[in-house]
Amino acid sequence: MPEQIIEDQIVEVVTQPEENYGALIPEHAILRFARFLLPKIQADLEKKEE
């Protein structure tokens, strides 16, 4: 990779610990994921009980 391209790709990383990352995931996405995961968790628990 040519050196000029590497220099063009250098970016500054800034951390902001006060930012609320939980707000970045939309509620509908969380609910959809929960509906997907719940049956799998329930089935796994039933297998462990047997």
Coordinates of N, CA and C in Angstrom, one line a residue:
M1 N 0.9 -1.2 0.0 CA 0.0 0.0 0.0 C 0.9 1.2 0.0
P2 N 0.7 2.1 -0.9 CA 1.5 3.3 -1.0 C 1.4 4.2 0.3
E3 N 2.5 4.8 0.6 CA 2.5 5.6 1.9 C 1.5 6.8 1.8
Q4 N 1.3 7.3 0.7 CA 0.4 8.5 0.6 C -1.1 8.0 1.0
I5 N -1.5 6.8 0.6 CA -2.8 6.3 0.9 C -2.9 6.1 2.4
I6 N -1.9 5.6 3.0 CA -1.9 5.4 4.5 C -2.1 6.7 5.2
E7 N -1.4 7.7 4.8 CA -1.5 9.0 5.4 C -2.9 9.6 5.3
D8 N -3.6 9.3 4.2 CA -4.9 9.8 4.0 C -5.9 9.1 4.9
Q9 N -5.6 7.9 5.4 CA -6.5 7.1 6.2 C -6.4 7.3 7.7
I10 N -5.5 8.2 8.1 CA -5.3 8.4 9.5 C -6.4 9.2 10.0
V11 N -7.1 8.8 11.1 CA -8.2 9.5 11.7 C -8.0 9.7 13.2
E12 N -8.6 10.7 13.7 CA -8.5 10.9 15.1 C -9.6 10.2 15.9
V13 N -9.3 9.5 16.9 CA -10.3 8.8 17.7 C -10.5 9.6 19.0
V14 N -11.8 9.9 19.2 CA -12.1 10.7 20.4 C -13.1 9.9 21.2
T15 N -12.8 9.7 22.5 CA -13.7 8.9 23.3 C -14.5 9.9 24.2
Q16 N -15.8 9.6 24.3 CA -16.6 10.5 25.1 C -17.4 9.6 26.1
P17 N -16.8 9.3 27.3 CA -17.4 8.4 28.2 C -18.8 8.8 28.8
E18 N -19.1 10.1 28.6 CA -20.4 10.6 29.1 C -21.5 10.3 28.2
E19 N -21.2 9.9 26.9 CA -22.3 9.6 26.0 C -23.1 8.4 26.3
N20 N -24.4 8.4 26.1 CA -25.3 7.3 26.5 C -25.4 6.4 25.2
Y21 N -24.6 5.3 25.2 CA -24.6 4.4 24.0 C -25.9 3.6 24.0
G22 N -26.6 3.4 25.1 CA -27.8 2.6 25.0 C -28.9 3.3 24.2
A23 N -28.9 4.6 24.0 CA -29.8 5.3 23.3 C -29.6 5.2 21.8
L24 N -28.5 4.6 21.4 CA -28.2 4.4 19.9 C -29.0 3.2 19.3
I25 N -29.5 2.3 20.1 CA -30.2 1.2 19.6 C -31.7 1.5 19.7
P26 N -32.4 1.5 18.6 CA -33.9 1.8 18.6 C -34.6 0.8 19.4
E27 N -35.7 1.2 20.0 CA -36.5 0.3 20.9 C -37.1 -0.8 20.0
H28 N -37.5 -0.5 18.8 CA -38.1 -1.5 18.0 C -37.1 -2.6 17.7
A29 N -35.9 -2.3 17.5 CA -34.8 -3.3 17.3 C -34.6 -4.2 18.5
I30 N -34.7 -3.6 19.7 CA -34.5 -4.4 20.9 C -35.7 -5.3 21.1
L31 N -36.9 -4.8 20.8 CA -38.1 -5.7 21.0 C -38.1 -6.8 19.9
R32 N -37.6 -6.5 18.7 CA -37.6 -7.6 17.7 C -36.6 -8.7 18.1
F33 N -35.4 -8.2 18.6 CA -34.4 -9.2 19.0 C -34.9 -10.0 20.2
A34 N -35.6 -9.4 21.1 CA -36.2 -10.1 22.3 C -37.2 -11.1 21.8
R35 N -38.0 -10.8 20.9 CA -39.0 -11.8 20.4 C -38.3 -12.9 19.7
F36 N -37.2 -12.7 19.1 CA -36.4 -13.7 18.4 C -35.7 -14.6 19.4
L37 N -35.2 -14.0 20.5 CA -34.4 -14.8 21.5 C -35.3 -15.5 22.5
L38 N -36.4 -15.0 22.9 CA -37.2 -15.5 23.9 C -37.6 -17.0 23.7
P39 N -38.1 -17.4 22.6 CA -38.4 -18.8 22.4 C -37.1 -19.7 22.5
K40 N -36.0 -19.2 22.0 CA -34.8 -20.0 22.1 C -34.3 -20.2 23.5
I41 N -34.4 -19.2 24.3 CA -34.1 -19.3 25.7 C -35.0 -20.2 26.5
Q42 N -36.3 -20.1 26.2 CA -37.3 -21.0 26.8 C -37.0 -22.4 26.5
A43 N -36.7 -22.7 25.2 CA -36.5 -24.1 24.8 C -35.2 -24.6 25.5
D44 N -34.2 -23.8 25.6 CA -33.0 -24.2 26.2 C -33.2 -24.5 27.7
L45 N -34.0 -23.7 28.4 CA -34.3 -23.9 29.8 C -35.1 -25.2 30.0
E46 N -36.0 -25.5 29.0 CA -36.8 -26.7 29.1 C -35.9 -28.0 29.0
K47 N -34.9 -27.9 28.1 CA -34.0 -29.0 27.9 C -33.2 -29.2 29.1
K48 N -32.8 -28.2 29.8 CA -32.0 -28.3 31.0 C -32.8 -28.9 32.2
E49 N -34.1 -28.6 32.2 CA -34.9 -29.1 33.3 C -35.2 -30.6 33.2
E50 N -35.1 -31.2 31.9 CA -35.3 -32.6 31.7 C -34.2 -33.5 32.2

